[in-house]
Amino acid sequence: MELSARDVTWGAGGLIIVDGVSFAVPEGCVTGLLGPNGAGKSSLLRLLAGVAAPDGGVVLADGADLHGLPRRERARRLALLEQETHPSVPLTVLDVVLLGRIPHRSGWGLPRAGEEAHDGELAERCLATVGLSGFEGREFATLSGGERQRVQVARALAQEPRLLLLDEPTNHLDVAAQLSLLSLVRSLRLTTVAALHDLNLAASWCDHVVVLDAGRVVADGAPRDVLTPELIADVYGVRAHVLDHPGTGRPLIAFDPA
């Protein structure tokens, strides 16, 4: 799926949060949305998902104005995983994954004749994709943070999207769970945009990065071209050295003590 932002602007409370943002997401690649706290990453992600409408500019999906599409059509094209939330009612893992089928159902959100079995089989395949076969009957609230994130990815896959949007997907996960989740995301081969805090995770797993500062795009391109010591100093206010990872050859960022 082709996704681009053209001069997108959005504000709240009299403040401009996203300020004239323009960039294109390479199809089939993982794009990292980077920047310090308050840079506008989560707000921009919600605009790209159609959850919020821009005050100016346009988000294009396959050349069409994303915000001009019916909500159900948007939900069939893209899936958004926001920062981790807990359901207010007890749900099994299967229940959570089946939430992803709602955009494909009737206006009442109920499966039509013959759809229930199909949806159940699809949900099981999605759980197998994320390595959670056999978890269908487990209570979602009892899972570890990494397992809950994988269930949410399975829920997103059940939407059968062409675009995956992730807001801080590695937040609160340990190192092994972070690496496992990002490896899974890359293996899906979906056009993906992920808001990330960790520059080394972005350098290791992203094909393309967009760096925001105070709501504006200050750089976008390949991680090696964008994540330079100069940019890191300008945007994050810290000194850094960009090295080559001894195993992968990808950029490895070492920060100087404050």
Coordinates of C-alpha atoms in Angstrom, one line a residue:
M1 CA 0.0 0.0 0.0
E2 CA 1.3 3.5 -0.9
L3 CA 1.0 6.0 1.9
S4 CA 2.1 9.6 1.9
A5 CA 1.5 12.8 3.9
R6 CA 1.4 16.2 2.1
D7 CA 1.8 19.3 4.2
V8 CA -0.2 17.7 7.1
T9 CA -0.9 20.1 10.0
W10 CA -2.8 19.5 13.2
G11 CA -3.1 21.2 16.5
A12 CA -4.9 21.1 19.9
G13 CA -5.4 23.6 22.7
G14 CA -4.1 26.4 20.5
L15 CA -0.8 24.6 19.9
I16 CA 0.5 23.2 16.6
I17 CA 1.4 19.6 17.2
V18 CA 2.0 18.4 13.6
D19 CA 3.4 21.2 11.5
G20 CA 3.4 20.9 7.7
V21 CA 4.6 17.3 7.6
S22 CA 5.3 15.8 4.2
F23 CA 6.9 12.4 3.4
A24 CA 6.2 9.1 1.6
V25 CA 6.3 5.6 3.1
P26 CA 8.1 3.0 0.9
E27 CA 5.7 0.2 0.0
G28 CA 6.5 -3.1 1.7
C29 CA 9.1 -1.6 4.0
V30 CA 9.3 -0.9 7.8
T31 CA 9.4 2.9 8.4
G32 CA 10.4 4.2 11.8
L33 CA 8.8 7.4 13.1
L34 CA 11.4 8.9 15.4
G35 CA 11.9 12.0 17.6
P36 CA 12.1 13.1 21.2
N37 CA 9.2 13.2 23.6
G38 CA 6.6 15.7 22.4
A39 CA 7.8 15.7 18.8
G40 CA 4.4 14.7 17.5
K41 CA 5.0 11.0 16.7
S42 CA 1.8 9.6 18.2
S43 CA -0.3 12.5 16.9
L44 CA 1.0 12.0 13.4
L45 CA 0.4 8.2 13.6
R46 CA -3.3 8.9 14.5
L47 CA -3.5 11.2 11.5
L48 CA -2.0 8.6 9.2
A49 CA -4.5 6.0 10.6
G50 CA -7.5 8.3 10.0
V51 CA -8.3 8.4 13.7
A52 CA -7.9 12.2 13.7
A53 CA -8.4 14.5 10.8
P54 CA -5.7 17.1 9.8
D55 CA -6.4 20.8 10.1
G56 CA -4.6 21.2 6.8
G57 CA -2.9 19.0 4.1
V58 CA -3.8 15.5 3.1
V59 CA -2.9 11.9 3.8
L60 CA -3.0 9.8 0.7
A61 CA -3.5 6.0 0.6
D62 CA -3.0 4.6 -2.9
G63 CA -3.5 8.1 -4.2
A64 CA -6.9 8.6 -2.5
D65 CA -7.6 11.0 0.4
L66 CA -7.5 8.6 3.4
H67 CA -9.9 10.8 5.4
G68 CA -12.4 10.8 2.6
L69 CA -12.8 7.0 2.8
P70 CA -15.6 5.5 4.9
R71 CA -14.4 4.3 8.3
R72 CA -15.1 0.7 7.5
E73 CA -13.1 0.9 4.3
R74 CA -10.1 2.5 6.2
A75 CA -10.2 -0.3 8.7
R76 CA -10.0 -2.8 5.9
R77 CA -7.0 -1.2 4.5
L78 CA -5.0 -0.4 7.6
A79 CA -4.6 -1.5 11.2
L80 CA -3.4 0.6 14.1
L81 CA -1.8 -0.7 17.3
E82 CA -1.9 2.1 19.8
Q83 CA 0.2 2.1 23.0
E84 CA -0.8 -0.9 25.2
T85 CA -4.3 -0.8 26.7
H86 CA -6.1 -3.3 28.8
P87 CA -9.7 -4.3 28.0
S88 CA -12.3 -3.1 30.5
V89 CA -14.1 -6.5 30.4
P90 CA -12.5 -10.0 30.6
L91 CA -11.6 -11.3 27.2
T92 CA -9.9 -14.5 25.9
V93 CA -7.1 -14.3 23.4
L94 CA -9.4 -15.5 20.7
D95 CA -12.0 -12.8 21.6
V96 CA -9.3 -10.1 21.2
V97 CA -8.1 -11.4 17.8
L98 CA -11.7 -11.7 16.5
L99 CA -12.1 -7.9 17.2
G100 CA -10.1 -7.5 14.0
R101 CA -12.9 -9.1 12.0
I102 CA -15.4 -6.4 12.8
P103 CA -14.7 -4.2 9.8
H104 CA -15.5 -7.2 7.5
R105 CA -18.9 -7.8 9.2
S106 CA -22.4 -6.3 8.8
G107 CA -23.3 -2.9 10.4
W108 CA -24.1 -4.6 13.7
G109 CA -20.7 -6.2 13.9
L110 CA -22.1 -9.7 13.9
P111 CA -20.8 -12.5 11.6
R112 CA -23.1 -13.3 8.7
A113 CA -24.0 -16.9 7.8
G114 CA -20.9 -19.0 7.4
E115 CA -18.6 -16.2 8.5
E116 CA -18.1 -17.4 12.1
A117 CA -16.2 -20.5 11.2
H118 CA -14.1 -18.6 8.6
D119 CA -13.3 -15.9 11.2
G120 CA -12.3 -18.5 13.8
E121 CA -10.0 -20.3 11.4
L122 CA -8.4 -17.0 10.3
A123 CA -7.9 -16.0 13.9
E124 CA -6.1 -19.3 14.6
R125 CA -3.9 -18.7 11.6
C126 CA -3.1 -15.2 12.8
L127 CA -2.2 -16.6 16.2
A128 CA 0.0 -19.2 14.6
T129 CA 1.8 -16.4 12.6
V130 CA 2.7 -14.6 15.9
G131 CA 3.8 -17.8 17.6
L132 CA 0.8 -18.2 19.9
S133 CA -1.0 -21.3 18.7
G134 CA -2.8 -22.9 21.7
F135 CA -3.4 -19.6 23.4
E136 CA -7.0 -19.1 22.1
G137 CA -8.7 -19.9 25.5
R138 CA -6.2 -18.0 27.7
E139 CA -7.4 -14.8 29.4
F140 CA -5.8 -11.8 27.7
A141 CA -5.2 -10.1 31.1
T142 CA -3.0 -13.0 32.4
L143 CA -0.5 -12.8 29.5
S144 CA 3.0 -11.2 29.7
G145 CA 3.6 -7.8 28.0
G146 CA 5.3 -9.5 25.1
E147 CA 2.5 -12.0 24.7
R148 CA -0.2 -9.3 24.8
Q149 CA 1.6 -7.3 22.1
R150 CA 1.7 -10.4 19.9
V151 CA -2.0 -10.9 20.4
Q152 CA -2.6 -7.4 19.3
V153 CA -0.5 -8.0 16.2
A154 CA -2.6 -11.0 15.5
R155 CA -5.7 -8.9 16.0
A156 CA -4.3 -6.4 13.5
L157 CA -3.6 -9.2 11.0
A158 CA -7.1 -10.5 11.3
Q159 CA -8.2 -7.2 9.8
E160 CA -6.3 -8.3 6.7
P161 CA -4.7 -4.9 6.3
R162 CA -2.3 -3.7 3.7
L163 CA -0.8 -1.1 6.1
L164 CA 0.3 -1.7 9.7
L165 CA 0.7 1.3 12.1
L166 CA 2.4 0.8 15.5
D167 CA 2.6 3.3 18.3
E168 CA 5.6 2.4 20.6
P169 CA 5.2 -1.3 20.1
T170 CA 8.3 -2.2 22.2
N171 CA 7.3 0.0 25.2
H172 CA 7.6 -1.8 28.6
L173 CA 9.0 -5.0 26.9
D174 CA 12.3 -6.6 27.9
V175 CA 15.1 -6.9 25.4
A176 CA 14.2 -10.4 24.2
A177 CA 10.5 -9.4 23.7
Q178 CA 11.5 -6.3 21.8
L179 CA 13.7 -8.1 19.4
S180 CA 11.2 -10.9 18.9
L181 CA 8.4 -8.5 18.2
L182 CA 10.3 -6.4 15.7
S183 CA 11.6 -9.6 14.0
L184 CA 8.0 -10.7 13.6
V185 CA 6.9 -7.3 12.2
R186 CA 9.6 -7.5 9.6
S187 CA 8.7 -11.0 8.6
L188 CA 5.1 -9.9 7.8
R189 CA 6.3 -7.9 4.8
L190 CA 3.6 -5.4 5.2
T191 CA 4.0 -1.7 4.7
T192 CA 4.6 -0.7 8.3
V193 CA 5.0 2.6 10.2
A194 CA 6.2 2.3 13.8
A195 CA 6.7 5.1 16.3
L196 CA 9.9 4.2 18.2
H197 CA 11.9 5.8 21.0
D198 CA 15.0 3.6 20.7
L199 CA 17.3 4.8 18.0
N200 CA 19.3 1.5 17.9
L201 CA 16.1 -0.5 17.4
A202 CA 15.2 1.8 14.5
A203 CA 18.7 1.5 13.1
S204 CA 18.6 -2.3 13.3
W205 CA 15.1 -3.1 12.1
C206 CA 13.8 -0.2 9.9
D207 CA 14.4 0.2 6.2
H208 CA 13.4 3.9 6.3
V209 CA 13.1 6.5 9.1
V210 CA 11.4 9.8 9.5
V211 CA 12.7 12.1 12.2
L212 CA 10.3 14.7 13.8
D213 CA 11.3 17.6 16.0
A214 CA 8.7 20.0 17.3
G215 CA 6.1 18.6 14.9
R216 CA 8.2 19.0 11.8
V217 CA 10.1 16.5 9.6
V218 CA 13.8 17.3 9.9
A219 CA 15.1 14.3 7.9
D220 CA 13.9 11.1 6.3
G221 CA 15.6 8.3 4.4
A222 CA 17.7 5.2 5.1
P223 CA 18.8 4.9 8.8
R224 CA 22.5 5.1 7.8
D225 CA 21.9 8.3 5.9
V226 CA 19.7 9.9 8.5
L227 CA 21.0 8.9 12.0
T228 CA 24.2 10.8 11.9
P229 CA 26.0 12.2 15.0
E230 CA 25.1 15.7 13.8
L231 CA 21.4 15.0 13.5
I232 CA 21.3 13.2 16.9
A233 CA 23.0 16.2 18.5
D234 CA 20.7 18.7 16.9
V235 CA 17.4 16.8 17.6
Y236 CA 18.1 14.9 20.9
G237 CA 20.8 17.2 22.4
V238 CA 23.3 14.4 23.0
R239 CA 26.6 13.4 21.6
A240 CA 26.8 10.1 19.8
H241 CA 29.1 7.9 17.7
V242 CA 27.6 5.9 14.8
L243 CA 29.5 2.6 14.4
D244 CA 29.0 -0.6 12.4
H245 CA 27.3 -3.5 14.2
P246 CA 29.9 -6.3 14.3
G247 CA 27.2 -8.9 13.4
T248 CA 24.8 -7.2 11.0
G249 CA 26.8 -4.3 9.6
R250 CA 23.9 -2.0 10.3
P251 CA 24.4 1.3 12.2
L252 CA 25.0 1.0 15.9
I253 CA 24.7 4.2 18.0
A254 CA 26.9 4.7 21.1
F255 CA 26.0 7.7 23.3
D256 CA 28.5 9.7 25.3
P257 CA 27.7 10.2 29.0
A258 CA 25.9 13.4 29.7

